[in-house]
């Protein structure tokens, strides 16, 4: 006996059509018109859309003083069935050892959605270069570097990024890079403090769009010189998108994503009274309105291929964590929660407002995230043989986003008060019903690890070019 979803409209990145979908043994068994009911359990999805479960390619479950996998069921409630975390390197240990420790101690048996990882470099030792050849067999196909965050273990100099790129390309590993000019941020921060700026807007003033535009272009040059595909994380500016588009037009394998808040929150939020602006302090900084439209254009035209959440929910939330910087914006911890409402926001602000269509929604929030993480089509697709991660979406729901309904563990919601049109009506993880209309109904801690494959989609044009 299987689970048969009938009468819904199935949506992929290229098509939508009326069909039934049969789930057996945690996999999608069949998609066809009029599958006989037999002895299957039937779910009626009339009037609803059927999407692949959401895939969030960018979450932080742990470092940055943020909540870990114990709150990851928030993703399921919002319709995201797979999250891909950045496994932090422990100082003095290898990326690979740290990755296994993070996976086995922090995620296994605790994660509620299925999960995978990117490696994350947090030690500037050149020992990194020796372990790259062994990364793929250990499950690391994307490797994160930070050009920003000077003076912390996250920051990596250009020379190490460049040397790593020269090796990564031989193993099908894609460097994922946080592009901001860390040196400039430090200078601007000092200047702002000297000028008496204490409020959260100081965070934006010391990391303006140009520090990102410059680092994105520099990274593109480094990647060109190393002849290595790259993926640029959380792009937020018109200039960054232009730089990426120009490189793509020249045939360079440069890819990128943006994140929900860079499409929906602008600098006026940072200026809210009573220190409220601190809620939106994150890296890169929230941008002025005009950048938001430029980034929507970039996701629509394919310059950027995914929308992640960059979920990083500070333990202590606003009252106990963000307020550490009440007299000094440089002390406000970075990061915003967002894995629960990513799909709600992209649907409401994107599809409902005509900025993107339903196919784009699937492309940006499900398919491409799975492809860039090397886990497609096990994840991110409604295909026979794929994991039965199925999201039944009711487009007729109308409500308001609020921390009251949040499972993210924080005392505020990044998108508080935003209207919500549409809701994850039913969320199936490998065929098991996990969430219904904003409520968790499944058991926590049932998430399974998904091992990624190297040579993700970021390598497809690369090989074509080499073959010419
Ligand atoms: O503020 C943020 N985004 N914290 C997470 C770290 C990052 O840079 O992705
Ligand atoms: Zn980052
Ligand atoms: Zn991040």
XYZ file of C-alpha atoms and ligand atoms in Angstrom:
479
model
C 0.000 0.000 0.000
C 1.304 3.416 -0.960
C 0.321 7.015 -0.537
C -1.489 8.448 -3.539
C -1.763 12.202 -4.003
C -4.595 12.904 -6.424
C -6.007 15.875 -8.320
C -3.170 18.318 -7.652
C -1.167 20.416 -10.114
C 2.412 19.216 -10.267
C 4.943 21.983 -10.801
C 8.540 21.664 -11.976
C 10.974 24.315 -13.173
C 9.825 23.808 -16.755
C 6.197 22.707 -16.642
C 3.018 22.299 -14.674
C 0.342 19.695 -15.260
C -2.463 17.798 -13.583
C -1.395 14.306 -12.530
C -1.436 11.893 -9.628
C 1.668 11.000 -7.661
C 2.233 7.662 -5.972
C 4.673 7.213 -3.087
C 5.978 3.822 -2.005
C 8.844 2.937 0.319
C 9.871 6.569 0.829
C 10.340 7.117 -2.933
C 8.240 8.527 -5.716
C 7.004 5.433 -7.496
C 4.927 6.880 -10.317
C 3.532 10.103 -11.710
C 0.675 9.617 -14.148
C -2.808 10.710 -15.057
C -5.500 8.830 -13.140
C -3.519 6.320 -11.094
C -6.094 3.803 -9.754
C -6.771 4.182 -6.027
C -6.419 0.453 -5.287
C -5.671 0.044 -1.587
C -3.526 3.186 -1.399
C -4.061 5.865 1.194
C -5.393 8.820 -0.823
C -4.669 12.496 -0.266
C -6.868 14.869 -2.244
C -4.859 17.861 -3.479
C -7.559 19.480 -5.613
C -6.938 23.197 -6.007
C -3.389 22.852 -4.687
C 0.091 22.825 -6.185
C 2.489 19.918 -5.713
C 6.115 20.985 -5.445
C 9.264 19.060 -4.617
C 10.091 19.656 -0.954
C 12.127 22.818 -0.531
C 15.913 22.598 -0.515
C 17.756 25.303 1.404
C 21.350 25.405 0.189
C 22.516 27.872 2.832
C 21.844 27.425 6.549
C 24.021 27.714 9.643
C 23.289 25.177 12.349
C 25.776 25.975 15.027
C 28.598 28.456 14.616
C 27.994 32.211 14.817
C 26.489 31.401 18.279
C 23.389 30.205 16.509
C 20.887 27.452 17.279
C 21.793 24.067 15.896
C 19.821 21.170 14.475
C 17.482 21.038 17.489
C 15.414 23.765 15.822
C 15.718 22.419 12.281
C 12.083 21.223 12.241
C 11.281 24.897 11.550
C 12.392 24.228 7.981
C 9.882 21.387 7.605
C 7.034 23.519 8.893
C 7.757 26.010 6.113
C 7.932 23.320 3.412
C 11.694 22.785 3.252
C 12.584 19.104 3.502
C 16.366 19.320 3.001
C 18.801 21.784 4.522
C 22.465 22.095 3.645
C 24.589 23.368 6.500
C 28.177 24.616 6.603
C 30.263 22.280 8.757
C 32.690 24.558 10.617
C 36.370 23.655 10.716
C 37.691 23.398 14.251
C 40.873 25.409 14.794
C 43.943 23.210 14.474
C 41.994 20.295 13.008
C 41.253 19.379 9.421
C 38.149 20.349 7.478
C 37.414 16.638 7.002
C 37.674 15.657 10.696
C 35.638 18.680 11.701
C 33.030 17.839 9.075
C 32.576 14.287 10.431
C 32.439 15.496 14.004
C 29.785 18.085 13.146
C 27.747 15.547 11.170
C 27.927 12.765 13.735
C 27.673 14.794 16.945
C 25.532 17.786 15.998
C 23.212 16.506 13.273
C 22.638 12.753 13.392
C 19.532 11.872 15.386
C 18.804 15.558 15.991
C 18.095 16.955 12.516
C 14.457 16.848 11.498
C 14.678 17.534 7.752
C 17.166 15.575 5.660
C 20.552 17.241 5.637
C 23.837 17.600 3.852
C 26.906 19.793 4.326
C 29.395 22.067 2.697
C 32.917 22.164 4.111
C 33.832 25.500 5.719
C 37.431 26.674 6.013
C 38.195 28.308 9.366
C 41.912 27.811 9.712
C 44.392 29.587 7.511
C 46.905 26.749 7.507
C 48.066 25.559 4.111
C 47.486 22.011 5.386
C 44.112 22.613 3.756
C 45.675 22.106 0.346
C 46.755 18.562 1.203
C 43.310 17.452 2.283
C 41.355 18.751 -0.731
C 42.027 15.574 -2.790
C 40.385 13.483 -0.037
C 37.319 15.676 0.433
C 34.932 14.198 -2.135
C 35.117 10.649 -0.780
C 34.332 12.147 2.636
C 31.235 13.962 1.379
C 32.563 17.462 0.743
C 31.879 18.775 -2.755
C 31.520 22.464 -1.922
C 34.054 24.339 0.158
C 33.218 27.661 1.778
C 35.688 30.524 2.135
C 35.142 33.917 3.742
C 36.865 36.981 2.306
C 35.269 39.002 5.146
C 35.271 38.752 8.939
C 38.880 39.895 9.458
C 40.296 39.109 12.871
C 38.117 35.991 13.250
C 38.832 32.362 12.337
C 36.487 32.741 9.373
C 38.673 35.115 7.379
C 40.860 33.632 4.646
C 43.369 35.565 2.528
C 43.172 35.594 -1.258
C 46.337 33.554 -1.733
C 44.935 30.535 0.102
C 41.620 30.790 -1.758
C 43.522 30.954 -5.040
C 45.771 27.985 -4.219
C 42.751 25.964 -3.082
C 40.910 26.758 -6.320
C 43.815 25.440 -8.352
C 43.323 22.073 -6.635
C 39.521 22.012 -6.221
C 38.955 22.061 -9.983
C 40.764 18.728 -10.397
C 38.333 17.011 -8.035
C 35.029 18.583 -9.016
C 34.828 20.617 -5.808
C 33.246 24.058 -6.045
C 34.551 26.873 -3.856
C 31.624 28.770 -2.301
C 32.786 32.229 -1.351
C 31.482 34.984 0.918
C 32.643 38.055 -0.994
C 33.184 41.228 0.988
C 36.397 43.228 1.321
C 37.233 42.510 4.973
C 40.009 45.128 5.132
C 37.718 47.911 3.957
C 35.013 46.872 6.416
C 37.539 47.172 9.280
C 38.613 50.671 8.190
C 35.027 51.857 7.739
C 33.992 50.354 11.076
C 36.786 52.227 12.850
C 35.794 55.453 11.131
C 32.130 55.024 12.042
C 32.999 54.382 15.687
C 35.326 57.422 15.695
C 32.490 59.524 14.293
C 30.255 58.486 17.175
C 28.037 56.050 15.288
C 26.695 53.475 17.745
C 23.350 52.384 16.264
C 22.700 49.325 14.047
C 22.826 51.409 10.863
C 26.587 51.604 11.536
C 26.711 48.003 10.338
C 25.461 49.052 6.906
C 27.678 52.163 6.817
C 30.765 50.040 7.405
C 29.845 47.349 4.905
C 28.333 49.293 1.991
C 27.579 47.760 -1.435
C 31.018 48.629 -2.859
C 32.834 46.318 -0.425
C 30.778 43.484 -1.863
C 30.995 44.572 -5.512
C 34.776 44.789 -5.269
C 35.196 41.403 -3.600
C 32.860 39.693 -6.069
C 34.871 41.058 -8.993
C 38.171 40.156 -7.324
C 36.944 36.622 -6.705
C 35.889 36.360 -10.349
C 39.420 37.332 -11.395
C 40.957 34.837 -8.968
C 38.695 32.078 -10.319
C 39.555 33.005 -13.893
C 43.253 32.845 -13.127
C 42.836 29.513 -11.328
C 40.493 28.263 -14.087
C 38.019 27.032 -11.478
C 34.203 27.262 -11.293
C 32.946 29.282 -8.324
C 29.699 29.839 -6.483
C 29.232 33.198 -4.799
C 26.996 33.094 -1.746
C 24.380 35.629 -0.644
C 24.696 38.272 -3.379
C 22.934 41.437 -2.343
C 23.863 44.266 -4.721
C 23.200 45.435 -8.230
C 26.961 45.622 -8.785
C 27.575 42.039 -7.653
C 24.877 40.782 -10.017
C 26.317 42.823 -12.884
C 29.794 41.460 -12.228
C 28.520 37.885 -12.210
C 26.456 38.404 -15.360
C 29.421 39.901 -17.207
C 31.595 36.910 -16.295
C 28.861 34.493 -17.360
C 28.438 36.304 -20.674
C 32.163 35.796 -21.236
C 31.722 32.063 -20.636
C 33.278 31.909 -17.185
C 31.660 29.357 -14.833
C 30.589 31.808 -12.138
C 27.361 31.085 -10.259
C 25.613 32.442 -7.229
C 22.611 32.717 -4.982
C 20.899 35.353 -2.951
C 18.927 34.960 0.256
C 15.340 35.762 1.234
C 16.109 38.847 3.298
C 18.140 40.484 0.534
C 15.009 40.403 -1.611
C 12.584 41.628 1.007
C 14.239 43.708 3.771
C 15.832 47.108 3.117
C 17.970 49.509 5.158
C 14.909 51.239 6.645
C 14.608 48.171 8.897
C 18.111 48.821 10.288
C 16.973 52.311 11.230
C 14.036 51.208 13.378
C 13.817 52.859 16.772
C 14.691 51.326 20.155
C 17.577 49.304 18.781
C 15.078 47.120 16.856
C 17.300 47.527 13.777
C 19.761 45.078 15.352
C 17.384 42.253 14.442
C 18.484 42.638 10.826
C 22.235 42.861 11.362
C 23.736 40.170 9.174
C 26.582 39.743 6.713
C 26.502 41.137 4.059
C 24.456 44.052 5.338
C 20.858 44.657 4.336
C 20.741 46.991 1.298
C 18.822 50.073 0.149
C 15.590 49.381 -1.763
C 16.941 49.797 -5.303
C 19.283 46.829 -4.815
C 16.369 44.577 -3.898
C 14.780 45.025 -7.309
C 18.117 44.433 -9.039
C 18.488 41.159 -7.155
C 14.922 40.089 -8.044
C 15.846 40.722 -11.677
C 18.966 38.578 -11.272
C 17.025 35.620 -9.872
C 14.413 35.957 -12.588
C 16.900 36.070 -15.476
C 19.054 33.247 -14.080
C 22.149 35.282 -13.190
C 21.587 33.992 -9.662
C 20.400 30.433 -9.480
C 19.072 29.964 -5.969
C 17.458 31.606 -2.973
C 18.747 30.277 0.338
C 17.844 31.489 3.801
C 21.327 32.021 5.312
C 19.480 31.015 8.463
C 21.660 31.936 11.467
C 19.450 32.320 14.531
C 21.459 33.782 17.419
C 20.980 31.924 20.671
C 19.370 34.511 22.934
C 17.632 36.232 20.037
C 17.071 39.965 20.229
C 16.869 40.420 23.986
C 19.844 38.341 25.083
C 22.115 38.295 22.047
C 21.539 41.235 19.721
C 21.329 43.609 22.695
C 24.969 42.880 23.500
C 25.625 45.625 20.968
C 23.194 48.182 22.358
C 25.941 50.780 22.848
C 28.200 49.619 20.053
C 26.981 48.271 16.718
C 30.262 46.379 16.213
C 29.231 44.057 19.059
C 25.865 43.054 17.566
C 26.064 39.360 16.646
C 25.530 38.663 12.949
C 22.761 36.616 11.467
C 19.025 36.380 10.930
C 16.646 33.461 11.344
C 14.805 32.539 8.151
C 14.586 28.855 7.265
C 10.901 28.566 8.210
C 9.578 31.463 6.142
C 11.832 31.288 3.077
C 9.161 29.722 0.868
C 6.360 31.840 2.349
C 8.280 35.011 1.581
C 9.501 34.047 -1.888
C 5.997 32.939 -2.849
C 4.241 36.007 -1.443
C 6.755 38.641 -2.493
C 7.864 36.896 -5.665
C 5.146 34.773 -7.271
C 2.139 36.645 -5.925
C 3.663 39.975 -6.936
C 4.531 38.772 -10.435
C 8.303 39.135 -10.016
C 8.778 35.415 -10.682
C 6.416 32.623 -11.713
C 5.690 29.208 -10.233
C 8.315 27.499 -12.383
C 10.888 30.017 -11.166
C 9.822 29.264 -7.582
C 10.648 25.590 -8.069
C 13.855 26.384 -9.965
C 15.116 28.814 -7.299
C 13.986 27.149 -4.083
C 14.088 23.439 -4.905
C 15.763 22.264 -8.110
C 18.798 24.510 -8.412
C 19.615 24.390 -4.695
C 19.668 20.577 -4.965
C 21.788 20.781 -8.124
C 24.400 23.136 -6.691
C 24.613 20.966 -3.592
C 25.193 17.794 -5.627
C 22.069 16.050 -4.302
C 19.793 16.275 -7.370
C 17.615 14.351 -8.331
C 17.458 12.492 -5.025
C 16.319 15.867 -3.717
C 14.723 18.857 -5.429
C 12.738 16.880 -7.991
C 9.438 15.071 -8.409
C 10.657 12.171 -10.508
C 10.175 8.413 -10.224
C 12.962 7.198 -7.939
C 13.486 10.530 -6.208
C 12.978 10.717 -2.451
C 9.300 11.326 -1.759
C 9.819 14.830 -0.409
C 6.573 16.397 -1.468
C 5.141 19.781 -0.658
C 1.421 20.327 -1.161
C 0.902 24.058 -1.360
C -2.389 25.828 -0.763
C -2.278 29.118 -2.693
C -5.526 30.379 -1.151
C -4.271 30.811 2.418
C -3.903 34.391 3.648
C -2.235 35.328 6.911
C 0.552 37.315 8.526
C 4.047 36.142 9.369
C 4.727 36.236 13.090
C 7.116 34.926 15.702
C 4.008 33.475 17.370
C 4.024 30.733 14.750
C 7.769 30.329 14.581
C 9.690 27.158 15.425
C 13.075 28.813 14.942
C 13.811 29.205 18.655
C 14.310 32.969 18.577
C 12.279 35.720 20.211
C 11.674 37.546 16.925
C 10.876 36.778 13.316
C 12.941 38.421 10.578
C 9.760 38.856 8.538
C 7.389 39.854 11.353
C 4.219 41.471 10.061
C 4.770 40.617 6.401
C 1.668 39.297 4.680
C 1.659 35.587 3.841
C -0.253 34.285 0.864
C -0.119 30.551 0.387
C 0.956 27.942 2.910
C 2.652 24.574 3.096
C -0.574 22.576 3.400
C 1.152 19.205 3.802
C 4.872 18.470 3.932
C 6.056 14.924 3.319
C 9.634 13.888 4.065
C 10.389 10.612 2.294
C 6.648 9.955 2.292
C 6.113 10.713 5.986
C 3.787 13.574 6.863
C 5.874 16.009 8.909
C 4.017 19.314 8.867
C 0.568 20.634 8.133
C -0.551 24.236 7.711
C 2.158 25.809 9.860
C 2.295 23.082 12.513
C 4.773 20.270 13.071
C 2.909 16.952 13.092
C 5.783 14.490 12.592
C 8.445 13.316 14.956
C 11.584 15.427 15.337
C 15.054 14.011 14.709
C 14.150 11.749 11.786
C 16.318 13.570 9.221
C 18.783 11.506 7.216
C 22.165 12.503 5.846
C 22.368 12.917 2.075
C 25.806 12.345 0.569
C 26.482 14.763 -2.295
C 28.146 14.064 -5.639
C 31.010 16.216 -6.974
C 31.054 18.033 -10.322
C 27.762 19.755 -9.576
C 25.947 21.847 -12.148
C 28.633 24.522 -11.644
C 30.922 22.276 -13.702
C 28.624 21.585 -16.669
C 29.603 24.494 -18.900
C 33.152 24.180 -17.673
C 33.485 20.729 -19.212
C 31.690 21.759 -22.365
C 34.156 24.602 -22.775
C 37.109 22.283 -22.199
C 35.805 19.863 -24.834
C 35.537 22.593 -27.513
O 25.132 37.240 9.083
C 25.248 36.132 8.618
N 24.925 35.908 7.376
N 25.719 35.136 9.323
C 26.028 33.936 8.756
C 27.384 33.954 8.215
C 27.534 34.214 6.754
O 28.281 35.102 6.424
O 26.984 33.522 5.920
Zn 28.558 34.511 4.434
Zn 25.856 32.149 5.605
